Amino acid sequence: MTTPDWQENKSVEIRGEVKFPGMYNIRRGETLEDVLNRAGGFTEYAYLPSAVFVRESVRLQEQLEIKKLADQLRRDIATRGVSKDGDVINYSDAQLMLADLETIKAVGRLVVDLSAISVGIKQADLQLEDSDILYIPSTKQTIAVMGEVQHAATHRFKQGLTLEQYLAMSGGERERADGDRTYVIKANGSVCLLYTSPSPRDRQKSR
């Protein structure tokens, strides 16, 4: 005898800081909150903002979009060249862009608000799909500074420090840094574009 609500061979995986990590068969319509309850809830070491939720259907869609973009760039190179704001981009640069696109592997990450789910906010919950994976790491107290700075490094988080102070701890921006396009990637995977101070190059132009 079978149970209609159970979906044959459909399961999700919960990793990291839950009391009973592992694979869980899912019922039709079951949500992330449901499975987290079955996994015993979070441990005292769980850091919910850093949770990573990966979905296969999202990964496949992302990979398709990357392929479309690469195909379009390939056609542009072959037919009429590549232009941006009326300026022709160097052919070798376009080839490098194409090579980069062709090596990108989509992840399929969805931003989930586990903190909201944990306090019963239904709007934050979501229905599960086969092969979903949730990883809940332990608490981290670091901030990584990367890109066009003098010394890319990981710093210990200190309450009250500003973005500019973390940049200063990495030696500040390099000459070619674009201060108008400083991104902060939050622990939950969301990305914010922030305005900082003008880059050294922009300050020179304004004189």
CSV table of C-alpha atoms in Angstrom, one decimal:
chain,number,residue,atom,x,y,z
A,1,MET,CA,0.0,0.0,0.0
A,2,THR,CA,1.3,3.5,-0.9
A,3,THR,CA,0.7,6.8,0.7
A,4,PRO,CA,-0.6,9.3,-1.9
A,5,ASP,CA,1.2,12.3,-0.3
A,6,TRP,CA,4.6,10.8,-0.6
A,7,GLN,CA,6.5,11.4,-3.9
A,8,GLU,CA,8.4,8.4,-5.2
A,9,ASN,CA,12.2,9.0,-5.2
A,10,LYS,CA,11.9,12.6,-4.3
A,11,SER,CA,14.1,13.8,-1.5
A,12,VAL,CA,16.1,16.8,-0.2
A,13,GLU,CA,19.2,17.1,1.8
A,14,ILE,CA,19.8,19.1,5.0
A,15,ARG,CA,23.5,19.7,5.9
A,16,GLY,CA,25.3,21.4,8.7
A,17,GLU,CA,24.0,22.8,11.9
A,18,VAL,CA,20.7,20.9,12.4
A,19,LYS,CA,20.2,18.2,15.0
A,20,PHE,CA,19.7,15.5,12.5
A,21,PRO,CA,21.3,16.3,9.1
A,22,GLY,CA,20.8,13.9,6.2
A,23,MET,CA,18.5,13.0,3.3
A,24,TYR,CA,14.7,13.4,3.8
A,25,ASN,CA,12.0,12.1,1.5
A,26,ILE,CA,9.4,14.8,0.8
A,27,ARG,CA,5.6,14.9,0.6
A,28,ARG,CA,3.7,16.8,-2.1
A,29,GLY,CA,3.5,20.4,-1.0
A,30,GLU,CA,6.0,20.0,1.9
A,31,THR,CA,7.9,23.2,2.8
A,32,LEU,CA,11.3,24.0,4.0
A,33,GLU,CA,10.0,24.7,7.5
A,34,ASP,CA,8.3,21.2,7.6
A,35,VAL,CA,11.6,19.4,6.8
A,36,LEU,CA,13.6,21.6,9.2
A,37,ASN,CA,11.2,20.5,12.0
A,38,ARG,CA,11.7,16.9,11.0
A,39,ALA,CA,15.5,17.5,11.2
A,40,GLY,CA,15.1,18.5,14.8
A,41,GLY,CA,15.6,22.2,14.3
A,42,PHE,CA,18.9,24.2,14.4
A,43,THR,CA,21.8,23.6,16.8
A,44,GLU,CA,23.0,26.4,19.1
A,45,TYR,CA,25.9,27.0,16.7
A,46,ALA,CA,23.8,27.6,13.6
A,47,TYR,CA,24.3,30.9,11.8
A,48,LEU,CA,21.1,31.3,9.8
A,49,PRO,CA,22.1,34.3,7.6
A,50,SER,CA,24.9,32.3,6.0
A,51,ALA,CA,22.6,29.4,5.0
A,52,VAL,CA,23.0,28.2,1.4
A,53,PHE,CA,20.0,26.8,-0.4
A,54,VAL,CA,20.6,25.2,-3.8
A,55,ARG,CA,17.9,24.1,-6.3
A,56,GLU,CA,18.6,22.1,-9.4
A,57,SER,CA,15.9,23.6,-11.6
A,58,VAL,CA,17.4,27.1,-10.8
A,59,ARG,CA,20.9,25.9,-11.7
A,60,LEU,CA,19.7,24.5,-15.0
A,61,GLN,CA,18.0,27.8,-15.9
A,62,GLU,CA,21.0,29.8,-14.9
A,63,GLN,CA,23.3,27.6,-17.0
A,64,LEU,CA,20.9,28.1,-20.0
A,65,GLU,CA,21.0,31.8,-19.6
A,66,ILE,CA,24.8,31.8,-19.4
A,67,LYS,CA,24.9,29.7,-22.6
A,68,LYS,CA,22.5,32.1,-24.4
A,69,LEU,CA,24.7,35.0,-23.4
A,70,ALA,CA,27.8,33.2,-24.7
A,71,ASP,CA,26.1,32.3,-28.0
A,72,GLN,CA,25.0,35.9,-28.5
A,73,LEU,CA,28.5,37.2,-27.8
A,74,ARG,CA,29.9,34.6,-30.2
A,75,ARG,CA,27.5,35.8,-33.0
A,76,ASP,CA,28.5,39.4,-32.3
A,77,ILE,CA,32.1,38.6,-32.6
A,78,ALA,CA,31.6,36.7,-35.9
A,79,THR,CA,29.2,39.2,-37.6
A,80,ARG,CA,29.5,42.8,-36.6
A,81,GLY,CA,32.0,43.0,-33.8
A,82,VAL,CA,31.3,44.0,-30.3
A,83,SER,CA,30.4,47.5,-29.3
A,84,LYS,CA,29.5,49.3,-26.1
A,85,ASP,CA,28.2,52.8,-26.1
A,86,GLY,CA,29.5,53.2,-29.6
A,87,ASP,CA,33.0,52.2,-28.8
A,88,VAL,CA,34.3,48.9,-30.3
A,89,ILE,CA,35.7,46.6,-27.7
A,90,ASN,CA,39.1,45.1,-28.5
A,91,TYR,CA,38.7,41.7,-30.2
A,92,SER,CA,41.0,39.9,-27.8
A,93,ASP,CA,39.0,41.3,-24.9
A,94,ALA,CA,35.8,40.0,-26.4
A,95,GLN,CA,37.4,36.6,-26.8
A,96,LEU,CA,38.5,36.6,-23.1
A,97,MET,CA,34.9,37.5,-22.1
A,98,LEU,CA,33.7,34.6,-24.2
A,99,ALA,CA,36.2,32.2,-22.7
A,100,ASP,CA,35.1,33.3,-19.2
A,101,LEU,CA,31.5,32.8,-20.0
A,102,GLU,CA,32.1,29.3,-21.3
A,103,THR,CA,33.8,28.2,-18.1
A,104,ILE,CA,31.2,29.6,-15.7
A,105,LYS,CA,29.3,26.8,-13.9
A,106,ALA,CA,25.9,27.9,-12.5
A,107,VAL,CA,25.2,27.2,-8.8
A,108,GLY,CA,21.5,27.5,-8.6
A,109,ARG,CA,21.5,29.3,-5.3
A,110,LEU,CA,18.2,30.7,-3.9
A,111,VAL,CA,18.3,33.4,-1.2
A,112,VAL,CA,16.2,32.1,1.7
A,113,ASP,CA,15.4,33.9,5.0
A,114,LEU,CA,15.8,31.2,7.6
A,115,SER,CA,15.6,33.7,10.4
A,116,ALA,CA,12.1,34.6,9.2
A,117,ILE,CA,11.1,30.9,8.6
A,118,SER,CA,12.4,30.0,12.1
A,119,VAL,CA,9.9,32.4,13.7
A,120,GLY,CA,6.9,31.2,11.6
A,121,ILE,CA,6.7,33.8,9.0
A,122,LYS,CA,4.8,31.9,6.3
A,123,GLN,CA,5.7,34.4,3.5
A,124,ALA,CA,9.4,33.5,3.9
A,125,ASP,CA,8.8,29.7,3.6
A,126,LEU,CA,8.9,27.8,0.3
A,127,GLN,CA,7.7,24.5,-1.1
A,128,LEU,CA,10.5,22.0,-1.7
A,129,GLU,CA,11.5,20.3,-5.0
A,130,ASP,CA,13.4,17.1,-5.6
A,131,SER,CA,17.2,17.4,-5.0
A,132,ASP,CA,17.0,20.7,-3.0
A,133,ILE,CA,20.0,21.1,-0.7
A,134,LEU,CA,20.2,23.3,2.3
A,135,TYR,CA,23.5,23.9,4.1
A,136,ILE,CA,23.6,25.7,7.5
A,137,PRO,CA,27.1,26.7,8.6
A,138,SER,CA,28.3,27.5,12.1
A,139,THR,CA,28.7,31.1,13.2
A,140,LYS,CA,31.5,33.0,11.4
A,141,GLN,CA,33.0,36.3,12.5
A,142,THR,CA,34.9,37.4,9.5
A,143,ILE,CA,34.5,39.8,6.5
A,144,ALA,CA,36.5,39.2,3.3
A,145,VAL,CA,37.6,42.2,1.2
A,146,MET,CA,38.4,41.4,-2.4
A,147,GLY,CA,39.0,43.0,-5.7
A,148,GLU,CA,40.8,46.3,-6.5
A,149,VAL,CA,42.2,46.9,-3.1
A,150,GLN,CA,45.9,47.1,-2.1
A,151,HIS,CA,45.8,43.9,-0.1
A,152,ALA,CA,42.9,41.5,-0.4
A,153,ALA,CA,42.3,40.0,3.1
A,154,THR,CA,39.8,38.5,5.5
A,155,HIS,CA,39.2,40.6,8.7
A,156,ARG,CA,37.6,39.8,11.9
A,157,PHE,CA,34.1,41.3,12.2
A,158,LYS,CA,33.9,44.2,14.7
A,159,GLN,CA,30.6,45.8,15.7
A,160,GLY,CA,30.3,49.4,14.4
A,161,LEU,CA,33.0,49.4,11.7
A,162,THR,CA,32.0,50.9,8.4
A,163,LEU,CA,32.6,49.8,4.8
A,164,GLU,CA,35.3,52.5,4.4
A,165,GLN,CA,37.1,51.3,7.5
A,166,TYR,CA,37.2,47.7,6.2
A,167,LEU,CA,38.5,49.0,2.9
A,168,ALA,CA,41.2,51.0,4.8
A,169,MET,CA,42.2,47.8,6.7
A,170,SER,CA,43.0,46.3,3.3
A,171,GLY,CA,45.1,49.3,2.3
A,172,GLY,CA,42.4,51.2,0.5
A,173,GLU,CA,41.4,51.2,-3.2
A,174,ARG,CA,43.9,50.8,-6.0
A,175,GLU,CA,44.2,53.4,-8.7
A,176,ARG,CA,42.0,51.7,-11.2
A,177,ALA,CA,39.2,50.9,-8.6
A,178,ASP,CA,35.7,52.0,-9.5
A,179,GLY,CA,34.3,53.3,-6.2
A,180,ASP,CA,30.8,53.7,-7.7
A,181,ARG,CA,30.6,49.9,-8.1
A,182,THR,CA,31.4,48.5,-4.7
A,183,TYR,CA,29.4,45.4,-4.0
A,184,VAL,CA,28.6,43.8,-0.7
A,185,ILE,CA,27.8,40.1,-0.8
A,186,LYS,CA,25.8,39.3,2.3
A,187,ALA,CA,25.9,36.1,4.2
A,188,ASN,CA,22.6,34.9,2.7
A,189,GLY,CA,23.9,35.4,-0.9
A,190,SER,CA,22.1,38.6,-1.7
A,191,VAL,CA,24.1,41.4,-3.3
A,192,CYS,CA,24.0,45.1,-2.6
A,193,LEU,CA,25.6,47.8,-4.8
A,194,LEU,CA,26.9,50.5,-2.5
A,195,TYR,CA,28.3,53.9,-3.2
A,196,THR,CA,31.6,54.6,-1.4
A,197,SER,CA,34.0,57.4,-1.9
A,198,PRO,CA,35.2,58.3,-5.5
A,199,SER,CA,38.1,56.1,-6.7
A,200,PRO,CA,41.6,57.8,-7.0
A,201,ARG,CA,41.1,57.9,-10.8
A,202,ASP,CA,37.8,59.6,-10.5
A,203,ARG,CA,39.1,62.1,-8.0
A,204,GLN,CA,41.9,63.0,-10.4
A,205,LYS,CA,39.4,63.5,-13.2
A,206,SER,CA,37.3,65.9,-11.1
A,207,ARG,CA,40.3,68.2,-10.5
